GROMACS .gro file of C-alpha atoms in nm:
model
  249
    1UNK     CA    1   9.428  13.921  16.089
    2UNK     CA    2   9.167  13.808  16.382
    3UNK     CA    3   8.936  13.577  16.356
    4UNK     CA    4   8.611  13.763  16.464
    5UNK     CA    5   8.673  14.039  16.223
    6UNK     CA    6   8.602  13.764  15.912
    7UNK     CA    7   8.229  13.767  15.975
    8UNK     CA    8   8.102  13.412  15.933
    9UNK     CA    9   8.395  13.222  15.922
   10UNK     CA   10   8.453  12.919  16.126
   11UNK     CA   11   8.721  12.650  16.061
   12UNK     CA   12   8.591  12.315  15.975
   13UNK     CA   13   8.857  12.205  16.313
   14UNK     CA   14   8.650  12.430  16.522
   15UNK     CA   15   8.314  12.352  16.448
   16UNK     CA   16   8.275  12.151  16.723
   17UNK     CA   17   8.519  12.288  16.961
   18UNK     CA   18   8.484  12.566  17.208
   19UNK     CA   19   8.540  12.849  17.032
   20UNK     CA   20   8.829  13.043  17.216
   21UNK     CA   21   8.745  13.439  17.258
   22UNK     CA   22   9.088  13.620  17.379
   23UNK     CA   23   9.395  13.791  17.181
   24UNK     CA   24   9.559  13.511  16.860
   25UNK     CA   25   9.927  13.562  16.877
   26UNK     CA   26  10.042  13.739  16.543
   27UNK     CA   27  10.276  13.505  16.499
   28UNK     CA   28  10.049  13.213  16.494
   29UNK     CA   29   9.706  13.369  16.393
   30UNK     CA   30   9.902  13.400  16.041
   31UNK     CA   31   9.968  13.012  16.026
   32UNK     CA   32   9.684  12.859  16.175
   33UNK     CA   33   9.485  13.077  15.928
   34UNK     CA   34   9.663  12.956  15.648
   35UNK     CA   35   9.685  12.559  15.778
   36UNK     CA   36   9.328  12.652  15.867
   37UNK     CA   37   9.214  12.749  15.498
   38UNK     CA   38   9.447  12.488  15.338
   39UNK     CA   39   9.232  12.225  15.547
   40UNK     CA   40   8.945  12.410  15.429
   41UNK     CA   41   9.028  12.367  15.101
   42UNK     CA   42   9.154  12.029  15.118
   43UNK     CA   43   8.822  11.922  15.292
   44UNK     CA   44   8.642  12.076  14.991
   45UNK     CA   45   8.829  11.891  14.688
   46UNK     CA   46   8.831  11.577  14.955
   47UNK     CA   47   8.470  11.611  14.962
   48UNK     CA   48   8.457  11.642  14.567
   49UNK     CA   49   8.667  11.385  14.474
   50UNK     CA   50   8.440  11.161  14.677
   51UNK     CA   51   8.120  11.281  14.520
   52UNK     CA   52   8.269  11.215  14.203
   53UNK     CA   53   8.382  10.818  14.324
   54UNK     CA   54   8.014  10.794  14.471
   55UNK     CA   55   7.849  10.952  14.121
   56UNK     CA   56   8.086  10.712  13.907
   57UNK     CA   57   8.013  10.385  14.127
   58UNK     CA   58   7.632  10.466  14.138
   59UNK     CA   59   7.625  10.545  13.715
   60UNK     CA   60   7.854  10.195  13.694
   61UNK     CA   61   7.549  10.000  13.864
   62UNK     CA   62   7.286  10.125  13.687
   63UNK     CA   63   7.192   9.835  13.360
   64UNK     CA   64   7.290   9.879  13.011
   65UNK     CA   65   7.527  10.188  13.146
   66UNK     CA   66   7.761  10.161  12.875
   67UNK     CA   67   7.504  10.153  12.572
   68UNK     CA   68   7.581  10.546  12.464
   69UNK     CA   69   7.940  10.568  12.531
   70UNK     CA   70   8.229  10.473  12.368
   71UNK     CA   71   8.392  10.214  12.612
   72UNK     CA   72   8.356   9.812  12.629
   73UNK     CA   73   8.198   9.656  12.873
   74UNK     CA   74   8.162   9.296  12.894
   75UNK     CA   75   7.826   9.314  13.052
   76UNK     CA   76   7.660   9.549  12.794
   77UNK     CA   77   7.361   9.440  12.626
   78UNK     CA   78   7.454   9.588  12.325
   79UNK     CA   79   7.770   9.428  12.327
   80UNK     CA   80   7.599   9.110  12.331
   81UNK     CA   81   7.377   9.214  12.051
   82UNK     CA   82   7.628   9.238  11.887
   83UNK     CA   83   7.839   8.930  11.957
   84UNK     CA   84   7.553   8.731  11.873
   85UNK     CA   85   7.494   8.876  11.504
   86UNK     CA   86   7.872   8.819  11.430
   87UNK     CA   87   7.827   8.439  11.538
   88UNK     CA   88   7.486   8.410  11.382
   89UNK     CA   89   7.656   8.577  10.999
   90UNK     CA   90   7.981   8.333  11.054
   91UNK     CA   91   7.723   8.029  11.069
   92UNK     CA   92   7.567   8.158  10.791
   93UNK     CA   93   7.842   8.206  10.578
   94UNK     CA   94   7.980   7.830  10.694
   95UNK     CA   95   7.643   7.698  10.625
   96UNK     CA   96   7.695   7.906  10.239
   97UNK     CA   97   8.011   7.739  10.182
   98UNK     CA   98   7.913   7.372  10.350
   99UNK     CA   99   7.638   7.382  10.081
  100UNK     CA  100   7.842   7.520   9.804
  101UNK     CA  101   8.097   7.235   9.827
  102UNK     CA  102   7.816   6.998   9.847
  103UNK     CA  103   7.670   7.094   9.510
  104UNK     CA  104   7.990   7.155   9.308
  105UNK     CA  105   7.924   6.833   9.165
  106UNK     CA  106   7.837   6.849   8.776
  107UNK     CA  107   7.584   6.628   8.570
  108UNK     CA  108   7.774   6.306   8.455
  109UNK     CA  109   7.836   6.347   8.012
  110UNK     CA  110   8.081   6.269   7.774
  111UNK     CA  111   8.291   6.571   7.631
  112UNK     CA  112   8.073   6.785   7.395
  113UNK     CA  113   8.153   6.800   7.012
  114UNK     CA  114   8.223   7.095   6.838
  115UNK     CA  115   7.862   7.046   6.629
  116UNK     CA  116   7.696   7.085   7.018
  117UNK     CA  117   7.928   7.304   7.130
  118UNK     CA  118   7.801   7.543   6.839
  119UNK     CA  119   7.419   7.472   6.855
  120UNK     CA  120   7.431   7.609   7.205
  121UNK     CA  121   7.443   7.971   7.066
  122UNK     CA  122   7.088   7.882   6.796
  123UNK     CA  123   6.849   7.843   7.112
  124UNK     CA  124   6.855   7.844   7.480
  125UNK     CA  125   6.618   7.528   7.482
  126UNK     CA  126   6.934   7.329   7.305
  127UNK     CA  127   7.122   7.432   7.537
  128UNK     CA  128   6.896   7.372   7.833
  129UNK     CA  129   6.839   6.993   7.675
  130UNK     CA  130   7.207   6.880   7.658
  131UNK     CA  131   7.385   6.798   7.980
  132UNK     CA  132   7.751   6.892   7.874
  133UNK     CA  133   7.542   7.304   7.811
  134UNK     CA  134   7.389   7.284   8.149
  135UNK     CA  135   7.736   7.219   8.299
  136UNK     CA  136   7.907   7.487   8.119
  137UNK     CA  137   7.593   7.720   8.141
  138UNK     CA  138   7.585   7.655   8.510
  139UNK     CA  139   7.959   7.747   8.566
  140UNK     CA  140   7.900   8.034   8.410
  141UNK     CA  141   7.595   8.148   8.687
  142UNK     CA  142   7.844   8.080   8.946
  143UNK     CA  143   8.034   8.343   8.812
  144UNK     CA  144   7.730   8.564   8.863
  145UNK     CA  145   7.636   8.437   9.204
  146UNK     CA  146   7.298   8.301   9.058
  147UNK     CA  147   7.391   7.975   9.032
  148UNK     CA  148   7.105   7.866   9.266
  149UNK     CA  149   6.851   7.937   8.940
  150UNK     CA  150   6.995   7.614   8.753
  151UNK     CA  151   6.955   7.424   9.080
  152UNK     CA  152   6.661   7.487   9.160
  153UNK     CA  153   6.522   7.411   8.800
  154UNK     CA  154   6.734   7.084   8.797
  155UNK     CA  155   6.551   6.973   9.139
  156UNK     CA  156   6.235   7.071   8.997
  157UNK     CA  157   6.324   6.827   8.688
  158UNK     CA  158   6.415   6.543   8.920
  159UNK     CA  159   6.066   6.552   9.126
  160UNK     CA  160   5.897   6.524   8.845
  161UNK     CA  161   6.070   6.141   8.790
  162UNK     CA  162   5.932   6.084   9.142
  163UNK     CA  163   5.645   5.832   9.179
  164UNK     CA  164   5.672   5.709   9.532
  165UNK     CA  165   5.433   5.955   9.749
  166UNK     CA  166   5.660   6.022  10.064
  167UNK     CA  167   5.952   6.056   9.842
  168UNK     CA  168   5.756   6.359   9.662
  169UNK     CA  169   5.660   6.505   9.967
  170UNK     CA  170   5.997   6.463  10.105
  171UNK     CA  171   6.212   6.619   9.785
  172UNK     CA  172   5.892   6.876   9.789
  173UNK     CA  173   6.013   6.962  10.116
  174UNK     CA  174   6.375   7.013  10.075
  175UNK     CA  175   6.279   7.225   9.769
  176UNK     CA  176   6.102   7.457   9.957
  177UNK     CA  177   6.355   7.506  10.226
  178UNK     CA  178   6.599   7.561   9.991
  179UNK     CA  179   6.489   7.787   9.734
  180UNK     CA  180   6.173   7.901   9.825
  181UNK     CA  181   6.186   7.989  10.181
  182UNK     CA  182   6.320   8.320  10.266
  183UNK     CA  183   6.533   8.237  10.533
  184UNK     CA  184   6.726   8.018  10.248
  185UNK     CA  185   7.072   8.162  10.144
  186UNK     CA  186   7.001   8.029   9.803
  187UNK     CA  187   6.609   8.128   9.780
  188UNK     CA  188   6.508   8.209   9.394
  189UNK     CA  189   6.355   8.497   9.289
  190UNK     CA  190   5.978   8.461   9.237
  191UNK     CA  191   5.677   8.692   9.278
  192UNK     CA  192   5.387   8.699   9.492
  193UNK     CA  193   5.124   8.526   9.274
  194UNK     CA  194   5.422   8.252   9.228
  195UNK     CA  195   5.486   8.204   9.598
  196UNK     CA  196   5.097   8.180   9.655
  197UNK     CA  197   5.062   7.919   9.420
  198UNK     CA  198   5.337   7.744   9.614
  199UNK     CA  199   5.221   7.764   9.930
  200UNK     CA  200   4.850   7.661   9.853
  201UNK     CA  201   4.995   7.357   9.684
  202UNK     CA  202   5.253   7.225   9.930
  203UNK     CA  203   4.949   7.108  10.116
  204UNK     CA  204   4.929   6.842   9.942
  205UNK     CA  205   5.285   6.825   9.702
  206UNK     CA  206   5.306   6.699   9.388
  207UNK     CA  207   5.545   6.612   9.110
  208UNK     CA  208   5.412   6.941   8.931
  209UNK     CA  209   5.411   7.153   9.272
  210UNK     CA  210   5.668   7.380   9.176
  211UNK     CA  211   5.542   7.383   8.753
  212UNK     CA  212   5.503   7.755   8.759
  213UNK     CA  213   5.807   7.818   8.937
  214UNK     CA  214   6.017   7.634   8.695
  215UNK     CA  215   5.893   7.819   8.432
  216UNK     CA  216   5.951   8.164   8.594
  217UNK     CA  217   6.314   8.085   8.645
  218UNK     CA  218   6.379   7.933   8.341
  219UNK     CA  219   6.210   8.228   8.155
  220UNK     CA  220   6.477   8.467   8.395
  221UNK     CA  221   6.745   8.259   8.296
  222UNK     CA  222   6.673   8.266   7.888
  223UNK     CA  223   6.637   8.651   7.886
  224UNK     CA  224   6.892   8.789   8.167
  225UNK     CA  225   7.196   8.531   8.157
  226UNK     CA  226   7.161   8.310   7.871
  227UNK     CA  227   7.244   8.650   7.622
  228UNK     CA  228   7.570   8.738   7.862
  229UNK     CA  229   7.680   8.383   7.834
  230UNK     CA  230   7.663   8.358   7.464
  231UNK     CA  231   7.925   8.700   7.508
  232UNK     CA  232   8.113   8.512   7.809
  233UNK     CA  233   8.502   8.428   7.739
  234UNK     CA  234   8.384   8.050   7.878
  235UNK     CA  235   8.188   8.030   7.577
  236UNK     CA  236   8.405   8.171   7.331
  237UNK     CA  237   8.699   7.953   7.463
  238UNK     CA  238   8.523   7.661   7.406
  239UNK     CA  239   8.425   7.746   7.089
  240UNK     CA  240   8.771   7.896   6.978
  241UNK     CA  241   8.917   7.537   7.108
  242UNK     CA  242   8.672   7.342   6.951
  243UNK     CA  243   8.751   7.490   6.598
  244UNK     CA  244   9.131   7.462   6.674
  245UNK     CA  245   9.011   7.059   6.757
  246UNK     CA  246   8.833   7.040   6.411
  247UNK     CA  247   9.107   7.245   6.171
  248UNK     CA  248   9.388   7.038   6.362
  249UNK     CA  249   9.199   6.678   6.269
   0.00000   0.00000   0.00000
């Protein structure tokens, strides 16, 4: 086949070579048409695959390119989101379990007798009154995860032994970063008016700062855990042991 019959074709190898007008050779008009449309077509993909290297190194510069795909990319921004909220939930949790071995320590008592052991079940106040009840009662919150309500109402009861003014303010302080604030792992569950109280009064704290507090989780505690405890196998062991103690003597 010639050349000047394929109407507006032109080799990319001739472009910018004289363009030869006489007789092509059958033998070689066949070949060079061939080499000439495999160059063609090699040029082409050539010219793809490079538009394709140029589109994937332009999309690789451009900032945050990796936030909607799938892959990892160290300099993603969501990566380091990311990164950051699993390092800021493991301090947390160390922080939670710093604390929680901190405060395992129980109120000093001597062993409870049966007689105590029993008049735990007539009221929540007797039970609130005798150290040997709080331990046991407070053992049982942990088992509930609401342990910080006993705390908090056993910090409340040790401010108000406080006379010295900074060390009010100071324990007033501690209080309020503890269970109060919101940022707090161990915060207490109070309402608005509460909270406003609160903050209108740690202006100028107190022994009786957090009075209404106190009151509001020790009302929580009587009515929500104190029934579940009386039902608790803690409590019924000790009272089962304590009347195999008494039969035995």
């Amino acid at each position: 086949m010639c050349l000047r019959k394929r109407s507006g074709y032109r080799p990319p190898d001739l472009i910018n070579a004289k363009i030869y007008t006489g007789p092509i050779p059958a033998d070689r008009g066949g070949g060079e048409l061939a080499m000439g449309g495999g160059r063609s077509e090699t040029s082409a993909l050539s010219g793809a695959g490079e538009a394709r290297g140029l589109t994937t190194t332009q999309n690789s510069q451009r900032p945050n390119a990796c936030c909607f795909c799938w892959c990892c990319c160290c300099s993603c921004s969501c990566l380091t989101v990311r990164n950051e909220e699993e390092r800021r939930k493991r301090r947390r949790r160390k922080r939670i379990s710093q604390d929680t071995k901190m405060e395992t320590k129980l109120e000093t008592c001597p062993k409870p007798s049966v007689e105590e052991i029993r008049m735990w079940s007539q009221s929540f106040d007797k039970l609130m009154r005798n150290p040997a009840g709080r331990n046991v009662f407070r053992e049982f919150l942990r088992t509930e995860y609401s342990e910080e309500n006993m705390l908090f109402w056993l910090a409340c009861e040790d401010l108000k032994q406080e006379i010295n003014k900074s060390a009010i303010e100071e324990k007033a302080r501690t209080i309020y970063e503890d269970y109060i604030s919101i940022l707090s792992p161990k915060e207490v569950s109070l309402d608005a008016r509460v909270r406003e109280v609160i903050n209108r009064k740690m202006q100028d704290p107190t022994p009786h700062t957090f009075e209404d507090a106190q009151l509001q989780i020790y009302t929580l505690m009587h009515r929500d855990s104190y029934p579940r405890f009386l039902s608790s196998n803690i409590y019924k062991t000790l009272v089962l042991g304590g009347s195999r103690t008494s039969s035995e003597s």
